[in-house]
mmCIF file of C-alpha atoms in Angstrom:
data_model
loop_
_atom_site.group_PDB
_atom_site.id
_atom_site.type_symbol
_atom_site.label_atom_id
_atom_site.label_comp_id
_atom_site.label_asym_id
_atom_site.label_seq_id
_atom_site.Cartn_x
_atom_site.Cartn_y
_atom_site.Cartn_z
ATOM 1 C CA MET A 13 -41.138 42.275 20.887
ATOM 2 C CA ALA A 14 -40.298 38.877 23.122
ATOM 3 C CA ALA A 15 -40.654 39.234 26.786
ATOM 4 C CA ASN A 16 -39.446 36.862 30.056
ATOM 5 C CA THR A 17 -43.157 36.897 31.410
ATOM 6 C CA VAL A 18 -45.977 35.473 30.463
ATOM 7 C CA LYS A 19 -48.885 38.185 29.751
ATOM 8 C CA GLU A 20 -52.395 37.104 30.582
ATOM 9 C CA SER A 21 -54.708 36.370 28.137
ATOM 10 C CA LYS A 22 -57.039 38.048 26.454
ATOM 11 C CA THR A 23 -58.580 35.400 26.160
ATOM 12 C CA ASN A 24 -58.642 31.704 27.144
ATOM 13 C CA ARG A 25 -58.109 30.658 23.238
ATOM 14 C CA GLU A 26 -54.871 32.624 23.022
ATOM 15 C CA VAL A 27 -51.510 30.880 23.205
ATOM 16 C CA VAL A 28 -48.338 32.219 24.548
ATOM 17 C CA LEU A 29 -45.206 30.861 22.826
ATOM 18 C CA GLY A 30 -42.000 29.949 24.812
ATOM 19 C CA PHE A 31 -39.003 29.823 22.975
ATOM 20 C CA LEU A 32 -34.724 29.706 24.657
ATOM 21 C CA GLU A 33 -32.464 32.539 23.881
ATOM 22 C CA GLU A 34 -28.826 32.758 26.001
ATOM 23 C CA ALA A 35 -29.420 35.657 27.900
ATOM 24 C CA GLU A 36 -26.582 37.121 30.843
ATOM 25 C CA SER A 37 -26.227 35.732 34.271
ATOM 26 C CA TRP A 38 -27.670 38.904 35.724
ATOM 27 C CA GLN A 39 -30.956 38.663 33.946
ATOM 28 C CA LEU A 40 -31.537 35.582 35.148
ATOM 29 C CA LEU A 41 -31.695 36.161 39.173
ATOM 30 C CA SER A 42 -34.830 35.885 41.571
ATOM 31 C CA ASN A 43 -34.572 39.791 41.487
ATOM 32 C CA GLN A 44 -35.300 39.446 37.928
ATOM 33 C CA PHE A 45 -38.113 37.655 38.090
ATOM 34 C CA PRO A 46 -37.097 35.426 35.346
ATOM 35 C CA SER A 47 -38.824 32.340 33.302
ATOM 36 C CA LYS A 48 -35.651 30.249 32.549
ATOM 37 C CA VAL A 49 -34.687 26.786 31.576
ATOM 38 C CA GLY A 50 -32.252 25.015 33.594
ATOM 39 C CA GLY A 51 -29.184 26.232 35.667
ATOM 40 C CA ARG A 52 -30.400 26.273 39.632
ATOM 41 C CA PRO A 53 -33.835 27.381 40.624
ATOM 42 C CA ALA A 54 -34.249 30.738 40.670
ATOM 43 C CA TRP A 55 -36.293 30.937 43.809
ATOM 44 C CA LEU A 56 -39.520 33.536 43.891
ATOM 45 C CA SER A 57 -40.124 33.350 47.835
ATOM 46 C CA GLN A 58 -36.835 33.024 50.133
ATOM 47 C CA ALA A 59 -38.439 31.154 52.787
ATOM 48 C CA ASP A 60 -40.242 27.295 52.950
ATOM 49 C CA LEU A 61 -38.556 26.194 50.123
ATOM 50 C CA PRO A 62 -39.562 22.386 48.649
ATOM 51 C CA THR A 63 -38.104 19.733 51.065
ATOM 52 C CA VAL A 64 -35.948 16.690 50.094
ATOM 53 C CA SER A 65 -38.422 14.886 50.205
ATOM 54 C CA GLU A 66 -40.565 16.561 48.557
ATOM 55 C CA LEU A 67 -38.629 16.887 45.145
ATOM 56 C CA GLN A 68 -37.747 13.214 45.063
ATOM 57 C CA CYS A 69 -38.889 11.133 41.859
ATOM 58 C CA GLU A 70 -41.404 8.877 43.012
ATOM 59 C CA LYS A 71 -39.845 5.978 41.325
ATOM 60 C CA CYS A 72 -36.200 5.891 41.520
ATOM 61 C CA LYS A 73 -36.171 8.326 44.950
ATOM 62 C CA LEU A 74 -33.327 10.230 43.471
ATOM 63 C CA PRO A 75 -34.130 14.234 43.872
ATOM 64 C CA THR A 76 -35.416 15.497 40.253
ATOM 65 C CA VAL A 77 -33.300 18.181 38.984
ATOM 66 C CA PHE A 78 -34.508 21.141 38.005
ATOM 67 C CA LEU A 79 -35.765 22.148 34.650
ATOM 68 C CA LEU A 80 -37.593 25.427 34.169
ATOM 69 C CA GLN A 81 -39.279 27.847 35.754
ATOM 70 C CA VAL A 82 -42.554 30.069 34.337
ATOM 71 C CA TYR A 83 -43.335 33.586 35.387
ATOM 72 C CA ALA A 84 -46.638 34.063 35.313
ATOM 73 C CA PRO A 85 -48.303 36.782 37.719
ATOM 74 C CA ILE A 86 -51.992 36.932 37.798
ATOM 75 C CA THR A 87 -53.002 41.292 37.681
ATOM 76 C CA GLU A 88 -56.789 41.085 39.041
ATOM 77 C CA TYR A 89 -55.194 39.516 42.575
ATOM 78 C CA ASP A 90 -52.939 40.858 44.960
ATOM 79 C CA ARG A 91 -51.809 37.606 45.704
ATOM 80 C CA CYS A 92 -50.255 36.923 42.659
ATOM 81 C CA PHE A 93 -48.595 40.246 41.858
ATOM 82 C CA HIS A 94 -45.316 38.136 41.958
ATOM 83 C CA ARG A 95 -46.095 34.112 40.528
ATOM 84 C CA THR A 96 -43.769 31.315 39.518
ATOM 85 C CA LEU A 97 -44.181 28.012 38.311
ATOM 86 C CA PHE A 98 -41.154 25.415 39.073
ATOM 87 C CA VAL A 99 -40.640 22.421 37.297
ATOM 88 C CA PHE A 100 -38.443 20.345 38.388
ATOM 89 C CA CYS A 101 -37.605 16.197 36.866
ATOM 90 C CA CYS A 102 -35.727 13.394 37.228
ATOM 91 C CA LYS A 103 -32.987 12.436 35.445
ATOM 92 C CA THR A 104 -32.747 8.701 35.680
ATOM 93 C CA PRO A 105 -34.037 7.752 32.063
ATOM 94 C CA ALA A 106 -35.107 4.202 32.885
ATOM 95 C CA CYS A 107 -38.086 6.203 35.204
ATOM 96 C CA TYR A 108 -39.725 7.473 32.208
ATOM 97 C CA THR A 109 -41.633 4.797 31.183
ATOM 98 C CA ARG A 110 -44.355 5.215 28.830
ATOM 99 C CA ASN A 111 -46.931 7.662 29.762
ATOM 100 C CA ASP A 112 -45.937 7.974 33.714
ATOM 101 C CA ASN A 113 -45.787 11.277 34.993
ATOM 102 C CA LYS A 114 -43.741 9.845 38.357
ATOM 103 C CA CYS A 115 -40.508 11.416 37.683
ATOM 104 C CA PHE A 116 -41.709 15.071 37.185
ATOM 105 C CA LYS A 117 -42.893 18.067 39.569
ATOM 106 C CA VAL A 118 -43.960 20.731 39.836
ATOM 107 C CA PHE A 119 -44.737 23.783 41.946
ATOM 108 C CA ARG A 120 -46.413 27.034 42.067
ATOM 109 C CA CYS A 121 -45.469 29.966 44.415
ATOM 110 C CA GLN A 122 -47.218 33.460 44.904
ATOM 111 C CA LEU A 123 -46.388 36.398 46.556
ATOM 112 C CA PRO A 124 -48.089 40.467 46.444
ATOM 113 C CA ARG A 125 -46.229 43.036 45.541
ATOM 114 C CA LYS A 126 -45.380 44.610 49.191
ATOM 115 C CA ASN A 127 -43.713 41.394 50.654
ATOM 116 C CA ASP A 128 -40.783 40.607 52.926
ATOM 117 C CA PHE A 129 -38.290 39.575 49.528
ATOM 118 C CA TYR A 130 -38.321 42.250 46.665
ATOM 119 C CA PRO A 131 -38.690 45.638 47.068
ATOM 120 C CA PHE A 132 -42.135 47.918 45.473
ATOM 121 C CA ASP A 133 -41.258 48.824 42.793
ATOM 122 C CA PRO A 134 -40.318 46.816 40.143
ATOM 123 C CA PRO A 135 -36.365 45.758 39.113
ATOM 124 C CA PRO A 136 -34.250 48.082 36.339
ATOM 125 C CA ASP A 137 -33.411 46.714 32.747
ATOM 126 C CA GLU A 138 -30.005 47.286 33.382
ATOM 127 C CA LYS A 139 -27.133 45.678 34.694
ATOM 128 C CA PRO A 140 -26.692 46.306 38.487
ATOM 129 C CA GLU A 141 -23.421 47.636 39.463
ATOM 130 C CA HIS A 142 -22.593 44.976 42.431
ATOM 131 C CA LEU A 143 -23.553 41.089 41.304
ATOM 132 C CA VAL A 144 -24.648 38.777 44.057
ATOM 133 C CA ASN A 145 -25.906 35.172 42.841
ATOM 134 C CA ASN A 146 -28.783 33.640 44.110
ATOM 135 C CA HIS A 147 -27.379 31.174 45.485
ATOM 136 C CA GLN A 148 -24.748 33.266 47.620
ATOM 137 C CA VAL A 149 -28.068 35.668 48.938
ATOM 138 C CA LEU A 150 -30.040 32.249 49.497
ATOM 139 C CA GLY A 151 -27.661 30.451 51.048
ATOM 140 C CA SER A 152 -26.817 33.365 54.069
ATOM 141 C CA VAL A 153 -29.982 32.343 55.239
ATOM 142 C CA LEU A 154 -31.038 29.137 53.998
ATOM 143 C CA LYS A 155 -28.345 25.502 53.550
ATOM 144 C CA LEU A 156 -29.149 25.355 49.664
ATOM 145 C CA CYS A 157 -27.332 21.949 48.083
ATOM 146 C CA ARG A 158 -23.758 22.894 46.185
ATOM 147 C CA LEU A 159 -24.899 21.140 43.689
ATOM 148 C CA CYS A 160 -28.295 21.886 42.225
ATOM 149 C CA GLY A 161 -29.253 24.655 44.490
ATOM 150 C CA CYS A 162 -32.179 22.945 46.641
ATOM 151 C CA LEU A 163 -32.783 22.992 49.907
ATOM 152 C CA GLY A 164 -29.498 20.732 51.599
ATOM 153 C CA GLN A 165 -28.213 20.248 54.782
ATOM 154 C CA LYS A 166 -26.166 17.574 54.579
ATOM 155 C CA ALA A 167 -22.605 19.440 55.143
ATOM 156 C CA CYS A 168 -19.222 18.067 53.515
ATOM 157 C CA SER A 169 -17.991 16.135 56.786
ATOM 158 C CA ARG A 170 -13.706 17.351 55.675
ATOM 159 C CA CYS A 171 -14.034 21.325 55.549
ATOM 160 C CA HIS A 172 -17.948 21.650 56.261
ATOM 161 C CA SER A 173 -18.282 24.887 54.387
ATOM 162 C CA VAL A 174 -20.554 23.326 51.579
ATOM 163 C CA THR A 175 -23.924 21.345 51.552
ATOM 164 C CA TYR A 176 -25.726 19.006 49.911
ATOM 165 C CA CYS A 177 -29.713 17.420 49.859
ATOM 166 C CA CYS A 178 -28.035 13.938 49.016
ATOM 167 C CA LYS A 179 -25.171 12.030 49.122
ATOM 168 C CA GLU A 180 -25.795 11.220 44.984
ATOM 169 C CA HIS A 181 -25.428 15.289 44.612
ATOM 170 C CA GLN A 182 -22.161 15.243 47.193
ATOM 171 C CA THR A 183 -20.743 12.382 45.194
ATOM 172 C CA ILE A 184 -21.071 14.029 42.097
ATOM 173 C CA ASP A 185 -19.521 17.157 43.455
ATOM 174 C CA TRP A 186 -17.515 16.039 44.217
ATOM 175 C CA LYS A 187 -15.555 14.773 41.319
ATOM 176 C CA HIS A 188 -16.325 17.380 38.893
ATOM 177 C CA ARG A 189 -14.762 20.425 41.403
ATOM 178 C CA HIS A 190 -15.123 19.994 45.376
ATOM 179 C CA LYS A 191 -12.022 17.351 45.724
ATOM 180 C CA LYS A 192 -9.524 20.127 44.876
ATOM 181 C CA GLU A 193 -11.137 22.640 46.249
ATOM 182 C CA CYS A 194 -12.026 20.887 49.612
ATOM 183 C CA SER A 195 -10.663 22.143 53.104
ATOM 184 C CA ASN A 196 -9.170 25.559 50.542
ATOM 185 C CA GLU A 197 -11.848 28.108 51.143
ATOM 186 C CA ALA A 198 -10.089 30.959 49.554
ATOM 187 C CA SER A 199 -10.866 28.573 46.180
ATOM 188 C CA GLN A 200 -14.047 27.720 46.437
ATOM 189 C CA SER A 201 -16.886 29.236 43.800
ATOM 190 C CA SER A 202 -21.204 28.717 44.299
ATOM 191 C CA GLU A 203 -20.930 30.494 40.719
ATOM 192 C CA GLU A 204 -19.864 27.783 38.716
ATOM 193 C CA LEU A 205 -23.158 25.312 37.187
ATOM 194 C CA SER A 206 -22.345 22.149 37.392
ATOM 195 C CA SER A 207 -22.353 19.879 33.758
ATOM 196 C CA PHE A 208 -24.812 17.450 35.899
ATOM 197 C CA LEU A 209 -27.364 20.547 35.494
ATOM 198 C CA PHE A 210 -29.471 21.172 32.230
ATOM 199 C CA PRO A 211 -27.565 24.110 29.920
ATOM 200 C CA GLU A 212 -29.234 26.958 31.876
ATOM 201 C CA CYS A 213 -30.985 29.754 29.161
ATOM 202 C CA GLU A 214 -33.660 32.682 29.243
ATOM 203 C CA LEU A 215 -37.064 31.231 28.303
ATOM 204 C CA VAL A 216 -38.580 34.275 26.318
ATOM 205 C CA THR A 217 -42.586 34.528 25.088
ATOM 206 C CA ASP A 218 -44.536 35.758 22.229
ATOM 207 C CA PRO A 219 -48.160 35.205 21.284
ATOM 208 C CA GLU A 220 -48.626 32.607 18.257
ATOM 209 C CA GLU A 221 -49.902 34.047 15.498
ATOM 210 C CA LEU A 222 -51.477 31.739 13.347
ATOM 211 C CA PRO A 223 -52.004 31.868 9.195
ATOM 212 C CA ALA A 224 -55.826 32.948 8.169
ATOM 213 C CA LYS A 225 -56.410 29.380 7.251
ATOM 214 C CA ASP A 226 -54.959 27.945 10.394
ATOM 215 C CA GLU A 227 -58.001 29.994 12.147
ATOM 216 C CA GLU A 228 -60.572 27.073 11.668
ATOM 217 C CA LEU A 229 -58.329 24.643 12.736
ATOM 218 C CA HIS A 230 -57.445 26.994 16.121
ATOM 219 C CA GLU A 231 -61.137 27.656 17.262
ATOM 220 C CA ALA A 232 -62.398 23.464 16.855
ATOM 221 C CA HIS A 233 -59.394 22.828 19.168
ATOM 222 C CA SER A 234 -60.788 22.599 22.284
ATOM 223 C CA LEU A 235 -64.167 20.579 20.874
ATOM 224 C CA ASP A 236 -61.902 18.087 19.903
ATOM 225 C CA GLN A 237 -60.322 17.559 23.748
ATOM 226 C CA GLU A 238 -63.536 15.636 24.721
ATOM 227 C CA SER A 239 -63.916 13.325 21.706
ATOM 228 C CA MET A 240 -60.241 12.009 22.568
ATOM 229 C CA ALA A 241 -61.210 11.779 26.333
ATOM 230 C CA CYS A 242 -63.623 9.734 25.396
ATOM 231 C CA LEU A 243 -61.575 7.318 23.055
ATOM 232 C CA ASN A 244 -59.291 7.045 26.042
ATOM 233 C CA ASN A 245 -61.811 5.457 28.529
ATOM 234 C CA GLY A 246 -60.691 2.611 26.682
ATOM 235 C CA LEU A 247 -62.302 0.163 23.752
ATOM 236 C CA ASN A 248 -64.612 -3.015 23.910
ATOM 237 C CA ASP A 249 -63.341 -6.298 22.153
ATOM 238 C CA SER A 250 -66.004 -5.831 19.986
ATOM 239 C CA GLU A 251 -66.163 -3.185 18.542
ATOM 240 C CA LEU A 252 -63.727 -3.467 16.142
ATOM 241 C CA GLU A 253 -64.831 -0.571 14.020
ATOM 242 C CA SER A 254 -64.147 1.351 17.208
ATOM 243 C CA MET A 255 -60.585 0.629 17.260
ATOM 244 C CA ALA A 256 -60.145 1.700 13.686
ATOM 245 C CA LEU A 257 -61.945 4.928 14.468
ATOM 246 C CA HIS A 258 -59.172 5.152 17.022
ATOM 247 C CA GLU A 259 -55.965 4.875 15.061
ATOM 248 C CA THR A 260 -57.637 7.284 12.722
ATOM 249 C CA GLN A 261 -58.414 9.511 15.161
ATOM 250 C CA ASP A 262 -55.107 9.273 16.844
ATOM 251 C CA SER A 263 -53.276 9.899 13.337
ATOM 252 C CA LYS A 264 -55.235 12.941 12.734
ATOM 253 C CA VAL A 265 -54.272 14.341 16.079
ATOM 254 C CA PHE A 266 -50.658 13.669 15.856
ATOM 255 C CA GLN A 267 -51.269 15.490 11.913
ATOM 256 C CA LYS A 268 -52.793 18.697 14.140
ATOM 257 C CA PHE A 269 -49.773 18.768 16.358
ATOM 258 C CA LYS A 270 -47.405 18.849 13.592
ATOM 259 C CA LYS A 271 -49.202 21.263 11.486
ATOM 260 C CA ARG A 272 -49.841 23.923 14.307
ATOM 261 C CA ILE A 273 -46.178 23.811 15.514
ATOM 262 C CA ALA A 274 -45.050 24.132 11.726
ATOM 263 C CA ASN A 275 -44.949 27.678 11.992
ATOM 264 C CA GLU A 276 -43.222 28.361 15.142
ATOM 265 C CA PRO A 277 -40.818 24.707 15.216
ATOM 266 C CA GLN A 278 -38.376 25.682 17.551
ATOM 267 C CA GLN A 279 -41.386 26.411 20.314
ATOM 268 C CA VAL A 280 -40.323 24.838 23.348
ATOM 269 C CA LEU A 281 -43.656 26.019 25.643
ATOM 270 C CA ARG A 282 -47.084 26.843 25.274
ATOM 271 C CA TYR A 283 -49.122 28.444 27.421
ATOM 272 C CA CYS A 284 -52.743 29.272 27.697
ATOM 273 C CA LYS A 285 -54.565 29.233 30.687
ATOM 274 C CA VAL A 286 -57.533 27.973 31.424
ATOM 275 C CA GLY A 287 -57.263 26.741 27.531
ATOM 276 C CA SER A 288 -56.650 23.331 26.089
ATOM 277 C CA PRO A 289 -53.096 21.179 25.366
ATOM 278 C CA LEU A 290 -51.945 20.775 22.152
ATOM 279 C CA TRP A 291 -51.928 16.831 22.356
ATOM 280 C CA VAL A 292 -49.498 14.889 20.188
ATOM 281 C CA SER A 293 -51.490 11.526 20.362
ATOM 282 C CA ALA A 294 -55.599 10.350 20.680
ATOM 283 C CA GLU A 295 -54.378 7.877 23.435
ATOM 284 C CA HIS A 296 -53.617 9.407 27.386
ATOM 285 C CA VAL A 297 -55.555 12.395 27.479
ATOM 286 C CA PRO A 298 -56.865 12.990 30.579
ATOM 287 C CA ARG A 299 -60.180 12.682 31.765
ATOM 288 C CA GLU A 300 -61.482 15.428 34.186
ATOM 289 C CA GLU A 301 -61.653 13.025 37.089
ATOM 290 C CA ASP A 302 -58.326 12.375 36.173
ATOM 291 C CA VAL A 303 -56.855 16.520 37.089
ATOM 292 C CA PRO A 304 -57.078 16.434 41.258
ATOM 293 C CA GLN A 305 -58.576 18.934 42.681
ATOM 294 C CA CYS A 306 -56.677 21.742 44.539
ATOM 295 C CA PRO A 307 -56.223 20.599 48.534
ATOM 296 C CA CYS A 308 -58.256 24.026 48.952
ATOM 297 C CA GLY A 309 -60.687 22.257 47.083
ATOM 298 C CA ALA A 310 -60.615 24.171 43.544
ATOM 299 C CA LYS A 311 -60.340 22.774 40.265
ATOM 300 C CA ARG A 312 -57.191 22.553 38.456
ATOM 301 C CA LEU A 313 -57.168 23.980 35.451
ATOM 302 C CA PHE A 314 -54.733 23.510 32.087
ATOM 303 C CA GLU A 315 -52.167 26.352 32.251
ATOM 304 C CA PHE A 316 -49.557 25.409 30.362
ATOM 305 C CA GLN A 317 -47.459 22.846 28.767
ATOM 306 C CA ILE A 318 -43.993 21.862 27.884
ATOM 307 C CA MET A 319 -42.963 20.652 24.177
ATOM 308 C CA PRO A 320 -40.803 17.911 22.550
ATOM 309 C CA GLN A 321 -38.492 20.616 21.213
ATOM 310 C CA LEU A 322 -36.997 21.396 24.686
ATOM 311 C CA LEU A 323 -35.236 17.973 24.473
ATOM 312 C CA ASN A 324 -32.747 19.286 21.346
ATOM 313 C CA HIS A 325 -31.499 21.891 24.461
ATOM 314 C CA LEU A 326 -31.256 19.409 27.234
ATOM 315 C CA LYS A 327 -28.726 17.152 25.607
ATOM 316 C CA VAL A 328 -30.023 14.127 27.209
ATOM 317 C CA ASP A 329 -29.890 11.879 24.707
ATOM 318 C CA THR A 330 -27.662 8.614 25.318
ATOM 319 C CA THR A 331 -26.967 5.105 23.157
ATOM 320 C CA ASP A 332 -28.911 3.016 25.587
ATOM 321 C CA ALA A 333 -31.984 5.409 26.631
ATOM 322 C CA SER A 334 -32.771 9.096 27.333
ATOM 323 C CA ILE A 335 -35.272 11.429 29.000
ATOM 324 C CA ASP A 336 -38.250 11.698 26.472
ATOM 325 C CA TRP A 337 -41.931 12.657 26.411
ATOM 326 C CA GLY A 338 -44.111 13.310 23.552
ATOM 327 C CA THR A 339 -45.203 16.845 25.747
ATOM 328 C CA VAL A 340 -46.050 17.947 29.425
ATOM 329 C CA ALA A 341 -48.882 19.674 30.796
ATOM 330 C CA ILE A 342 -49.148 21.564 33.571
ATOM 331 C CA TYR A 343 -52.067 21.793 35.330
ATOM 332 C CA THR A 344 -52.904 24.209 38.615
ATOM 333 C CA CYS A 345 -55.052 25.681 41.336
ATOM 334 C CA ALA A 346 -58.234 27.538 39.568
ATOM 335 C CA ASP A 347 -58.381 30.052 42.580
ATOM 336 C CA SER A 348 -54.086 30.077 42.353
ATOM 337 C CA CYS A 349 -55.068 29.784 46.037
ATOM 338 C CA ASP A 350 -52.866 31.884 48.688
ATOM 339 C CA GLN A 351 -50.167 29.596 50.790
ATOM 340 C CA GLY A 352 -48.494 32.349 51.843
ATOM 341 C CA THR A 353 -44.797 31.894 51.253
ATOM 342 C CA LYS A 354 -44.629 28.078 50.297
ATOM 343 C CA TYR A 355 -44.115 26.592 47.470
ATOM 344 C CA SER A 356 -47.473 24.277 46.468
ATOM 345 C CA ALA A 357 -47.258 20.863 44.573
ATOM 346 C CA GLU A 358 -49.972 21.166 41.092
ATOM 347 C CA PHE A 359 -50.400 18.621 39.506
ATOM 348 C CA ILE A 360 -48.105 17.089 35.505
ATOM 349 C CA TRP A 361 -49.800 15.188 32.992
ATOM 350 C CA LYS A 362 -47.169 13.540 30.453
ATOM 351 C CA GLN A 363 -48.345 11.954 26.943
ATOM 352 C CA ASP A 364 -45.679 10.188 25.262
ATOM 353 C CA PHE A 365 -45.423 9.398 20.869
ATOM 354 C CA SER A 366 -47.917 6.521 20.123
ATOM 355 C CA GLY A 367 -46.341 3.882 17.818
ATOM 356 C CA ASP A 368 -43.835 5.719 15.306
ATOM 357 C CA GLN A 369 -44.666 8.765 15.433
ATOM 358 C CA ALA A 370 -41.951 11.730 15.609
ATOM 359 C CA VAL A 371 -41.767 15.381 15.088
#
């Protein structure tokens, strides 16, 4: 049976796959500790949310928008009894230049079982009698952007009843609904999600099951990472044989990617903490020194990757340009260091398809 919590792997090689499912709105509330895609973030800690500047796209300087969150507790550490990773991305297609990760943001948040925000015991599996959405709960404590659900300090100058993170989001919401409801508090509702946000779905997980013939491929996957990283270091102009080898290797890597996902073509996420990503290309594979250490001094290690299949759900295709990626790999602090109630920035590596590759 699928779950929305990423279970810790029995071995570092075990892969858990993520799929999209429709869910009732109450199942995606913060107090249900969801894994989900789209809509507004279901914040874990209700304090120390990422600031507007921390969420800005490093290219266009506009706020990034919530993409997905993965609930991935680490039971061996009490400080990680609740643990969620939040991914944001820019909605400006021009920012998605080849193999550039500056249009993404990722944050880690974790809490001990005994904390200031949630009961000690787990939430019930049934719909509560009285529903209060995330925006209403947090909005009573913090000023949140009415459009995207992130911190927002800019109030509507006319009614002062709603706030926004930036002028751009205020303009979008004004055209979408606030122009009709401004100064009429009775008609205002924060529950409706704007079409500006990505479509909201629950992210459920199941262990990857490989056919017997693919077991050898699975075991050899990690060994290929070093050779790909070596190719990624660049080629000497005089070594024509190496150039030919690179082209062959790139084709092999892409064919391996297609073969591996063929059994579950709807997968939108692959989780394998301390494992290895399933790359789409031999190009632009990070070396160890490309992944910065956590400020605590610990290494950052691979935890999960976002698959290109998610793009079909996001409905971002346009006639001229669109949001795009081959795969997006997330690296997190190996120690999952204690930052209290804060949202700690982690590292993302975006890899695009090379040449005419397509899934």
